[in-house]
Tab-separated table of C-alpha atoms in Angstrom:
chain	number	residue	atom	x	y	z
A	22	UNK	CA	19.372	-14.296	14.318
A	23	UNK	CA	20.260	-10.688	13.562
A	24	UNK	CA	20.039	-9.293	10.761
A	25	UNK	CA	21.056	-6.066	8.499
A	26	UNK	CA	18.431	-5.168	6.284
A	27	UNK	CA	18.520	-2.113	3.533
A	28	UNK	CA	15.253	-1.066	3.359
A	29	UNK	CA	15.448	0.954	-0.267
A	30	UNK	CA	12.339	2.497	-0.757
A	31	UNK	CA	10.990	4.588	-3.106
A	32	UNK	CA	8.879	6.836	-0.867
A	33	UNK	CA	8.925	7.347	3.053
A	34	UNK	CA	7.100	9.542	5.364
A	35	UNK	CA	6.288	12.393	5.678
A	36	UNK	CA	5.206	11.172	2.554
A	37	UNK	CA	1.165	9.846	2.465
A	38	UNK	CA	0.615	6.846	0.698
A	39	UNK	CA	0.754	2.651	0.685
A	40	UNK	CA	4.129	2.241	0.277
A	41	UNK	CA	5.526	5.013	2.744
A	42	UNK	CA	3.157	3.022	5.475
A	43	UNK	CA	4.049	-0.295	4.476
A	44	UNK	CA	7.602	0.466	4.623
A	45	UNK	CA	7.396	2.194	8.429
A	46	UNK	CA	5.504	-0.569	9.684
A	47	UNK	CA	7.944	-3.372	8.399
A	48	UNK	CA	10.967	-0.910	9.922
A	49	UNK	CA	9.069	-0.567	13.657
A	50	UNK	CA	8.420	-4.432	13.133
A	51	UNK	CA	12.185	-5.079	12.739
A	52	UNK	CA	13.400	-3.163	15.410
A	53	UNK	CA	11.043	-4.710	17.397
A	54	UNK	CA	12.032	-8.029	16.557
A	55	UNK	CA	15.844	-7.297	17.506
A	56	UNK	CA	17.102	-6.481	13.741
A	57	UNK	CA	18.879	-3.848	12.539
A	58	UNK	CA	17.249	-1.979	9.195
A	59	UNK	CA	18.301	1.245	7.767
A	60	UNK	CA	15.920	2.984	5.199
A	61	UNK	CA	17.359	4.640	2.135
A	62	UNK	CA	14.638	6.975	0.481
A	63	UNK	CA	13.842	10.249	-1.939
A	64	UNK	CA	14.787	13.512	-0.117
A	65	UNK	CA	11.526	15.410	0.553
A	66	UNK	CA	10.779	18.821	-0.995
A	67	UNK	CA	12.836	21.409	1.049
A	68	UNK	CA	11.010	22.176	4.157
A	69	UNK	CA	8.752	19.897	3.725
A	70	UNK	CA	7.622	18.762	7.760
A	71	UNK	CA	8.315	15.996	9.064
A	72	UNK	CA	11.370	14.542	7.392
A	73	UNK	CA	12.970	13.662	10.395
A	74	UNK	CA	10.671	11.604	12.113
A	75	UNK	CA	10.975	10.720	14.998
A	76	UNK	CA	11.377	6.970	13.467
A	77	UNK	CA	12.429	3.855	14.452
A	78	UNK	CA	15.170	3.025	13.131
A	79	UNK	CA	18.162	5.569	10.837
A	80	UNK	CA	16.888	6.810	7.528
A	81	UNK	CA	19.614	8.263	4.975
A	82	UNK	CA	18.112	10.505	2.549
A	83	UNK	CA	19.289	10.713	-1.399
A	84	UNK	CA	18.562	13.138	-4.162
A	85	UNK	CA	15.128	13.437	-5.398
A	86	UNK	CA	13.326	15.396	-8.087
A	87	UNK	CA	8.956	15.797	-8.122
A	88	UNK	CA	7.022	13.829	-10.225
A	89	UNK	CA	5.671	15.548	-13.631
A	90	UNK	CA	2.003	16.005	-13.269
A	91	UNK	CA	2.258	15.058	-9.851
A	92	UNK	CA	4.944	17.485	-8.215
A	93	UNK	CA	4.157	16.399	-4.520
A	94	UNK	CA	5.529	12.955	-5.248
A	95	UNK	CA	9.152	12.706	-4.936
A	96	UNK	CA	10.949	10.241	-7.321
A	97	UNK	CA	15.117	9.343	-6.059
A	98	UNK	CA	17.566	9.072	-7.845
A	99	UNK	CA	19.977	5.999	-7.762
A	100	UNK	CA	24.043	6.858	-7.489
A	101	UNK	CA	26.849	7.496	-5.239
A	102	UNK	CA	24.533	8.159	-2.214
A	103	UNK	CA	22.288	4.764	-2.606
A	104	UNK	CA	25.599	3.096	-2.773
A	105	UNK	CA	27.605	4.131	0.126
A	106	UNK	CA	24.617	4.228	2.543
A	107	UNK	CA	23.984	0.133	1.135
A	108	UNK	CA	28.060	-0.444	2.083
A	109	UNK	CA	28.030	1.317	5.609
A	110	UNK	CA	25.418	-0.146	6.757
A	111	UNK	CA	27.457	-3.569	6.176
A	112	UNK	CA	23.603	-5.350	5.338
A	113	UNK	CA	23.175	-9.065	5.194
A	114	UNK	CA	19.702	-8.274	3.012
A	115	UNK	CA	18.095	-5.681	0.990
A	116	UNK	CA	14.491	-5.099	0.990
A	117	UNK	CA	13.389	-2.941	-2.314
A	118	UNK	CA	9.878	-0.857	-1.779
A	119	UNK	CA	8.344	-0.675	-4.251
A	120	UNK	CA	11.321	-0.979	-6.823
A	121	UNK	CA	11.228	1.205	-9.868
A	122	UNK	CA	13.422	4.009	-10.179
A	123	UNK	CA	15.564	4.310	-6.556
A	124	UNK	CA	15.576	0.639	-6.345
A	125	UNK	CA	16.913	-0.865	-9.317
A	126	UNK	CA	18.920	-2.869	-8.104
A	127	UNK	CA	22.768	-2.622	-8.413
A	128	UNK	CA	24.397	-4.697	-5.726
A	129	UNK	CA	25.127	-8.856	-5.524
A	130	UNK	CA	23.369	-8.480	-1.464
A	131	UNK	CA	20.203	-11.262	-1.230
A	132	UNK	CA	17.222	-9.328	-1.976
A	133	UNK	CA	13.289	-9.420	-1.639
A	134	UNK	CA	11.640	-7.134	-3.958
A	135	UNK	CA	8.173	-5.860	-2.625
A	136	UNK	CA	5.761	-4.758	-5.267
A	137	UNK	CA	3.301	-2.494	-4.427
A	138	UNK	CA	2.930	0.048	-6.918
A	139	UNK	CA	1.308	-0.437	-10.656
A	140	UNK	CA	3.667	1.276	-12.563
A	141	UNK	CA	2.068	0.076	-15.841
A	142	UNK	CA	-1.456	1.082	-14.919
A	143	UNK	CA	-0.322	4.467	-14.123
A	144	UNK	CA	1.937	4.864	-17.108
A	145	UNK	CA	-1.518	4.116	-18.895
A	146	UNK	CA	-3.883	6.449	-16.847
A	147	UNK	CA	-1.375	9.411	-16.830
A	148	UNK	CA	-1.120	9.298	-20.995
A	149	UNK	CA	1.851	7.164	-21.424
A	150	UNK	CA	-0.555	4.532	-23.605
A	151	UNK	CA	0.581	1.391	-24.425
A	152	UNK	CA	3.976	2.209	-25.411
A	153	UNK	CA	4.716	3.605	-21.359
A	154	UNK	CA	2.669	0.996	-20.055
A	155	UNK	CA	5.240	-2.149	-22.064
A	156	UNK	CA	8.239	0.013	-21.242
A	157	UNK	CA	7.264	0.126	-17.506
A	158	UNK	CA	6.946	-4.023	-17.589
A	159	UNK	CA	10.214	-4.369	-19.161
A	160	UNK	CA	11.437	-2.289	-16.153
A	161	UNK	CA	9.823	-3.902	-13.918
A	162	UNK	CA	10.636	-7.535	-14.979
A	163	UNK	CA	14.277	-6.791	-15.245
A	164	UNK	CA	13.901	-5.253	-11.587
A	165	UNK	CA	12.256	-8.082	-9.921
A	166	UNK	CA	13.892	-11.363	-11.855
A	167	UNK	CA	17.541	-9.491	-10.521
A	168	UNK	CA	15.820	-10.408	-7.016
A	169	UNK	CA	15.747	-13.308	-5.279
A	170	UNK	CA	12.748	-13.243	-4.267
A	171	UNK	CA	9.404	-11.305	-5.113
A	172	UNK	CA	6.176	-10.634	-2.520
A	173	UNK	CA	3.273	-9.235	-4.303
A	174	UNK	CA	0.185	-7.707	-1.930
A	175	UNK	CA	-2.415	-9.788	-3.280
A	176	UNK	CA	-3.241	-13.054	-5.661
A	177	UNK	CA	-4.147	-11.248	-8.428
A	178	UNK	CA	-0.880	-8.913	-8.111
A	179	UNK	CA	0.602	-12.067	-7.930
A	180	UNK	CA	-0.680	-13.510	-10.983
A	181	UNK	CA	-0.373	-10.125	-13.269
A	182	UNK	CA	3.412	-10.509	-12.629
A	183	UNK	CA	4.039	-13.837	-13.221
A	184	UNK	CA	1.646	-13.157	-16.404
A	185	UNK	CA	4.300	-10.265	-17.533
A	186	UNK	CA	7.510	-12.702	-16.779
A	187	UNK	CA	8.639	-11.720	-13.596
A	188	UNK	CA	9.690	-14.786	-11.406
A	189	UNK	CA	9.836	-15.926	-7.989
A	190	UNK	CA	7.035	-14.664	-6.967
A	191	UNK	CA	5.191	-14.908	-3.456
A	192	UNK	CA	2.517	-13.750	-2.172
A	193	UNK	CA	2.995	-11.408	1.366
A	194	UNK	CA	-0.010	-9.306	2.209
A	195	UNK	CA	-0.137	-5.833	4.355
A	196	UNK	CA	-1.355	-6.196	7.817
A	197	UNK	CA	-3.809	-3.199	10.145
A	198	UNK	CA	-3.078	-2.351	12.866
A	199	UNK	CA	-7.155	-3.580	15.079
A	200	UNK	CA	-6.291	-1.969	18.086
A	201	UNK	CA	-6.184	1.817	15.620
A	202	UNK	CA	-8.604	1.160	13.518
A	203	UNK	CA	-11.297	-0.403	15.680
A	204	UNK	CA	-15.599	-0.097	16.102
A	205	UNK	CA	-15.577	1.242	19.610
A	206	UNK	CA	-14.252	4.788	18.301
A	207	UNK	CA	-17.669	5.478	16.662
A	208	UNK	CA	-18.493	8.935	17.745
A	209	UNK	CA	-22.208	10.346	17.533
A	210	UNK	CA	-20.835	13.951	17.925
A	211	UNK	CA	-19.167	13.632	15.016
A	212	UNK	CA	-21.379	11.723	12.711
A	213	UNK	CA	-23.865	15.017	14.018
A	214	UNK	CA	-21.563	17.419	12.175
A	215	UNK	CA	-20.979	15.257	9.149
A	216	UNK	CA	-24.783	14.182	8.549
A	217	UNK	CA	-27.250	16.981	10.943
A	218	UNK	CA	-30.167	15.373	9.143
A	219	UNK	CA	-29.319	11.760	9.895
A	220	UNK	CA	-27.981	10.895	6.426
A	221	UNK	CA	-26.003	7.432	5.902
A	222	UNK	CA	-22.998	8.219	5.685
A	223	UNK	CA	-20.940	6.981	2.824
A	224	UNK	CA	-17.069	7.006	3.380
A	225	UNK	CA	-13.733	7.124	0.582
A	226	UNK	CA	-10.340	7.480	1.843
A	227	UNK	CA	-7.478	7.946	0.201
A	228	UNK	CA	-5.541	10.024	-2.315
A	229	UNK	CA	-6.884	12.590	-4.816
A	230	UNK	CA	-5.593	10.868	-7.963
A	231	UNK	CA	-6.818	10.172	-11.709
A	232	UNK	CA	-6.030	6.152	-10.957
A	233	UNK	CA	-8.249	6.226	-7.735
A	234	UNK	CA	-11.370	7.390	-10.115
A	235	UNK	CA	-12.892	9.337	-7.240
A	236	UNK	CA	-15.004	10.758	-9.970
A	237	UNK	CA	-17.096	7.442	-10.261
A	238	UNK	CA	-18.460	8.099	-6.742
A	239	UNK	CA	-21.270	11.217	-9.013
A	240	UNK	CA	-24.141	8.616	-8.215
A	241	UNK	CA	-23.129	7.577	-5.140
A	242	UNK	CA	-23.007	11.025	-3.787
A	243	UNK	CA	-26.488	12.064	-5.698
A	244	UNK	CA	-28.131	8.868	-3.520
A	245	UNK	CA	-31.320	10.105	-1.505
A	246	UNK	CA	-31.004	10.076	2.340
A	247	UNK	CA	-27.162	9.558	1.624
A	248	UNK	CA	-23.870	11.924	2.793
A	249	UNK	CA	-20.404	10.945	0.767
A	250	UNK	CA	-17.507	11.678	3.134
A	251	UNK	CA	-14.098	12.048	1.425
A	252	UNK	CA	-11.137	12.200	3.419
A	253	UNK	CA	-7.394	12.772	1.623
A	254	UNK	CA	-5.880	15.031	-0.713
A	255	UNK	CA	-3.612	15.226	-4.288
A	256	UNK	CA	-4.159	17.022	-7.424
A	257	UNK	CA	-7.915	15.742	-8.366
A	258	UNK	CA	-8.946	17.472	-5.295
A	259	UNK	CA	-10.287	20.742	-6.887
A	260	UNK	CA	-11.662	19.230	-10.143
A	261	UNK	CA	-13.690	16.902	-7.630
A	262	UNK	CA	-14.722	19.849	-5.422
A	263	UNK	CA	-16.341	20.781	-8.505
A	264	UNK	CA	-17.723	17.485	-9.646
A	265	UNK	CA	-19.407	16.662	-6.087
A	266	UNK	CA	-20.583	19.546	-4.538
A	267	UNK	CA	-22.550	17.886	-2.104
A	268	UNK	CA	-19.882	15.911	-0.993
A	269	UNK	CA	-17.993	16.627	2.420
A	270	UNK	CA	-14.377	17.028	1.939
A	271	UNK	CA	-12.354	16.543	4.927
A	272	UNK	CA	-8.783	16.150	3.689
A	273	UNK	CA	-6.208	14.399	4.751
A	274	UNK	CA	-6.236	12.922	8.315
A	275	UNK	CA	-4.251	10.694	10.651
A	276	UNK	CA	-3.895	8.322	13.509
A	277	UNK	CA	-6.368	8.456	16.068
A	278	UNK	CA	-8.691	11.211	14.367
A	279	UNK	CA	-8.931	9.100	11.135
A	280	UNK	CA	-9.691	5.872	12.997
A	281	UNK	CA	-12.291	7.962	14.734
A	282	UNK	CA	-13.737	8.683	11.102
A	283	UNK	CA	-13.516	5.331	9.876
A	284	UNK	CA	-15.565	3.886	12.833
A	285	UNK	CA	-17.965	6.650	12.344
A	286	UNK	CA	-18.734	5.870	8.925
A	287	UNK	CA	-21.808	3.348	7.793
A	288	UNK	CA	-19.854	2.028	4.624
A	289	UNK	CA	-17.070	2.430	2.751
A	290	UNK	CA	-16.618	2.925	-0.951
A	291	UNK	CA	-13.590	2.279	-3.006
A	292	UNK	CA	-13.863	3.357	-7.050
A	293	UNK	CA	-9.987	2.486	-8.668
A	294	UNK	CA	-9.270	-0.159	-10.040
A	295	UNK	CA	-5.660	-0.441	-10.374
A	296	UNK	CA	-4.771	-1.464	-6.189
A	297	UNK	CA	-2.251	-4.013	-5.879
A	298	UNK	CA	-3.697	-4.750	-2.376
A	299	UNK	CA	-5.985	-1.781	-0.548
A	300	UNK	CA	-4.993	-1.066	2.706
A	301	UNK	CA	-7.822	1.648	3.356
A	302	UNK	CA	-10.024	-1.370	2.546
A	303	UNK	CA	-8.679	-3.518	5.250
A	304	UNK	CA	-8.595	-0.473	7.018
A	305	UNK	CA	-12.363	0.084	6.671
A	306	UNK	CA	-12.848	-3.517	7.417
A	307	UNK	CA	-11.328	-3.724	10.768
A	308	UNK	CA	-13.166	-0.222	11.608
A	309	UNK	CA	-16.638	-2.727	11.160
A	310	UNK	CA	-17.456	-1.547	7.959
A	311	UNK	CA	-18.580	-3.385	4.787
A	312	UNK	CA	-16.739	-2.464	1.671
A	313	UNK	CA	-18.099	-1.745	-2.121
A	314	UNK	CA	-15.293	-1.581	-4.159
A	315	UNK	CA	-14.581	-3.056	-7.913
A	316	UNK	CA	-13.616	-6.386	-8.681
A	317	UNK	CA	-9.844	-6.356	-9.404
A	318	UNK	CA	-6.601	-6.314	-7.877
A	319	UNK	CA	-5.943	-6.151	-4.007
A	320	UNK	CA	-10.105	-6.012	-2.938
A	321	UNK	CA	-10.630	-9.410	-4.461
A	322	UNK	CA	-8.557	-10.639	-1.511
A	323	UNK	CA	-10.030	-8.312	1.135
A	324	UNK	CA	-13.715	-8.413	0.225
A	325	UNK	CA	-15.923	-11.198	0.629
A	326	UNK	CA	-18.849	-10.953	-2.149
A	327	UNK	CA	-21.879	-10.819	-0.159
A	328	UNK	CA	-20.563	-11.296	3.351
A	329	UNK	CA	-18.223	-7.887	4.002
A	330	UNK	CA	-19.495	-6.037	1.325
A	331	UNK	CA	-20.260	-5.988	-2.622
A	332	UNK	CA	-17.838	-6.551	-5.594
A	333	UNK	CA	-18.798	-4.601	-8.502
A	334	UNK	CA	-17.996	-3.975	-12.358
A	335	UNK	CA	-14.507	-1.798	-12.805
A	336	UNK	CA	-15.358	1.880	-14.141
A	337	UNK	CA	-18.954	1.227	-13.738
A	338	UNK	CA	-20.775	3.763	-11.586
A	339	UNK	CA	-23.933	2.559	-11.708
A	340	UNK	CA	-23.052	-0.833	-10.227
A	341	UNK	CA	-21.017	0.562	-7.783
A	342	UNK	CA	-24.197	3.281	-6.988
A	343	UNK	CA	-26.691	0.198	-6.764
A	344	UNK	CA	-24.336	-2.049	-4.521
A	345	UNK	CA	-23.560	1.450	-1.682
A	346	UNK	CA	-28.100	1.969	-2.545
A	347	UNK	CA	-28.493	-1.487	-1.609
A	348	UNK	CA	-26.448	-1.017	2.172
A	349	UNK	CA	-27.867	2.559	2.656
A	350	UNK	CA	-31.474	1.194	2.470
A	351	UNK	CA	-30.773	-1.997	4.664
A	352	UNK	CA	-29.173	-1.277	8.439
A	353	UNK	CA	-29.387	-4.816	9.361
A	354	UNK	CA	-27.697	-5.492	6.055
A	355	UNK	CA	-24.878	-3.500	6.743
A	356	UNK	CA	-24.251	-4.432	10.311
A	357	UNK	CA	-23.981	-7.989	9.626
A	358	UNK	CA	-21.276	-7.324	7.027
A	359	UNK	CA	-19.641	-4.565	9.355
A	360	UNK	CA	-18.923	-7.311	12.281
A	361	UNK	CA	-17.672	-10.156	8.990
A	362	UNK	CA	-15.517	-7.793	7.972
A	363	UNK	CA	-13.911	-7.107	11.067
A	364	UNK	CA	-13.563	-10.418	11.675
A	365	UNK	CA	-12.011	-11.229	8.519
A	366	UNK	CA	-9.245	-8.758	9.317
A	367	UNK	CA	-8.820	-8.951	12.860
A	368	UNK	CA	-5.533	-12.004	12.566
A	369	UNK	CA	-4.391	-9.994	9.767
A	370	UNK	CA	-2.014	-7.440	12.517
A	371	UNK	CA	0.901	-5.969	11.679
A	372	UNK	CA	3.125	-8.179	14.199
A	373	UNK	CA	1.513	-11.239	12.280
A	374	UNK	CA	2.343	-10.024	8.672
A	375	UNK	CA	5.788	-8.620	9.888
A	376	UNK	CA	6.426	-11.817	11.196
A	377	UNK	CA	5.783	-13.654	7.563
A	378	UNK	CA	8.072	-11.057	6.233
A	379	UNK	CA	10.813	-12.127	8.200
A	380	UNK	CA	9.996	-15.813	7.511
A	381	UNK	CA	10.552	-14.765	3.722
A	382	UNK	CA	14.317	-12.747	4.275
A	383	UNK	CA	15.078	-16.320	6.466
A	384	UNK	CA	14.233	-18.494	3.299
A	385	UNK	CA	16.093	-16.029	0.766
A	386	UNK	CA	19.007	-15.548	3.390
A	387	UNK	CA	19.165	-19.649	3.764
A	388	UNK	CA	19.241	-20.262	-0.204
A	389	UNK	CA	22.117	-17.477	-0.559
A	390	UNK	CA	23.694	-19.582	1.471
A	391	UNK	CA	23.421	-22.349	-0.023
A	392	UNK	CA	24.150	-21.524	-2.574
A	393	UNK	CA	27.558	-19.728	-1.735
A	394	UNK	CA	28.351	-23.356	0.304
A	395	UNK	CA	27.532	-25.123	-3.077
A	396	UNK	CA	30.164	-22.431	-4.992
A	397	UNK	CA	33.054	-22.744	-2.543
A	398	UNK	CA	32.564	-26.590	-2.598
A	399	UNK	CA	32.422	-26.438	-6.660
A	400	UNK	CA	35.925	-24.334	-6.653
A	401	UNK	CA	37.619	-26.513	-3.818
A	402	UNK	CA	36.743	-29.332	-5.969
A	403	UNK	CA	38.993	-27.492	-8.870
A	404	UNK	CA	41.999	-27.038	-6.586
């Protein structure tokens, strides 16, 4: 079977971030698999590098304006664009990315909405208080119960949204790419520059934000015989310059030279608390790593208390400073977890998720039909 898909998502690369890399991966995956998707997504800042790929498959582009407080972000804007890319492309299904603003729906096409992105959480953490964070549900329910079907990253994704009304709901992890991210790209020459005295060194990855609370990692950083590695960038980056001087900042990185970091690492550290799933966390895992993160959202799924890392307290830094003390002063410790965790990832591939994916457009595509079968029988019936 062939299928059209409109991929609608609310941010693509060049862009940095979960839901620009989920949404490439599921378009390569596609293509591979003989389909035909088109991406719709914000317009990138003028000259911004990169915008047109190479990628796999056509992207259309649609008016965007930046983010308040976060001007690097580009946020789409829904109208006559959105909808004549949707009717050229003639699609069978539309995927939504992430749905909030761009991909509101406003079509009668079969669609899967993918959440990724907590809206809510954010509308609390950037000052909206409780009044944002009900308004963003309300969006968000309306969003998702106009789909047919909704994935959500992890089970406790999964369970916020059905918590908050929204129906339908599945659960469709990410997937890592093992052959990338992968133990045999440990380099010694590197871990030289990053630690010259032989330090353990202590790894974060990801974006500079107020929601990843990169500022919990003070105690982590002030650990004896310890180096904290930070690799990414966004606006936190200069207050947190300030706030951990003795921290290495390496900004952001890709491909092959961030794999080579990840492998390099002895453990990884994750601080927010508001991750639908995680994906530097399987990341980490599949690089051999064990993982100390908190005990919400996406890392319940990917860490195993005790076996690929530590599960700690939300907001707490002492927990999470004890837990990363605890792996710095035990090699053996963090070896064993290192080789659990990459075998907990290592089915987890992108081919294997991608596949469950299209499992999910087959079963929404099926019950459309159905459904339609069940209509035109109904009105025969009144003729």
């Amino acid at each position: 079977m062939n299928v059209r898909i409109a991929i609608v998502a609310e941010s693509f690369p060049p862009d940095v971030n979960g839901v620009a890399h989920c949404t490439l991966r599921v378009a390569e995956h596609l293509v591979a698999r003989g389909h035909q998707p088109l991406v719709i997504a914000p317009a990138p800042a003028a000259g911004t590098r990169g915008t047109d790929g190479p990628f796999p498959c056509p992207v259309v582009r649609v008016r965007s304006l930046p983010m308040p407080g976060y001007r690097s972000f580009r946020i789409g804007l829904p109208g006559r664009g959105l909808r004549s890319a949707l009717a050229g492309h003639h699609a069978d299904l539309v995927h939504l990315a992430s749905p909030f603003v761009l991909g509101a729906p406003a079509h009668a096409l079969p669609t899967v909405a993918v959440y990724q992105t907590d809206m809510p959480g954010y509308a609390k953490v950037y000052g909206a208080g409780r009044l944002g964070e009900a308004a963003a549900w309300r969006r968000l329910r309306r969003i998702h119960n106009a789909a047919d079907r909704t994935l959500a990253p992890s089970r406790a994704s999964a369970l916020s949204l059905c918590e908050h009304g929204v129906h339908r709901v599945r659960v469709w992890g990410r997937g890592v790419d093992t052959e990338l991210f992968d133990p045999a790209r440990r380099s010694e020459r590197l871990r030289r520059e990053l630690a010259p005295g032989g330090e353990v060194l202590v790894g974060y990855v990801g974006r500079l934000a107020a929601e990843k609370r990169v500022d919990l990692l003070g105690q982590v950083a002030a650990l004896p015989g310890t180096r904290l590695v930070i690799v990414g960038g966004g606006p936190a980056e200069a207050a947190l310059r300030r706030a951990l001087p003795g921290a290495v900042f390496l900004g952001p990185r890709y491909g092959t030279e961030l794999a080579g970091i990840y492998a390099s690492l002895d453990l990884f550290v994750h601080s927010g608390a508001r991750e639908t799933f995680g994906q530097t966390l399987q990341e980490a895992a599949a690089s051999g790593l064990p993982v100390v993160a908190p005990a919400a959202g996406g890392p319940l799924d990917i860490v195993s208390e005790g076996t690929t890392g530590f599960l700690v307290p939300p907001g707490a830094p002492g927990p999470l400073a004890a837990a990363v003390s605890r792996l710095v002063r035990d090699p053996a410790m963090r070896a064993a977890m290192g080789r659990a965790a990459r075998q907990k990832v290592a089915g987890r591939t992108w081919p294997v998720l991608g596949d469950e994916l299209i499992g999910h457009y087959a079963e929404v595509l099926d019950a459309s039909g159905t459904a339609e079968r069940r209509r035109d029988d109904d009105l025969r019936g009144t003729w």
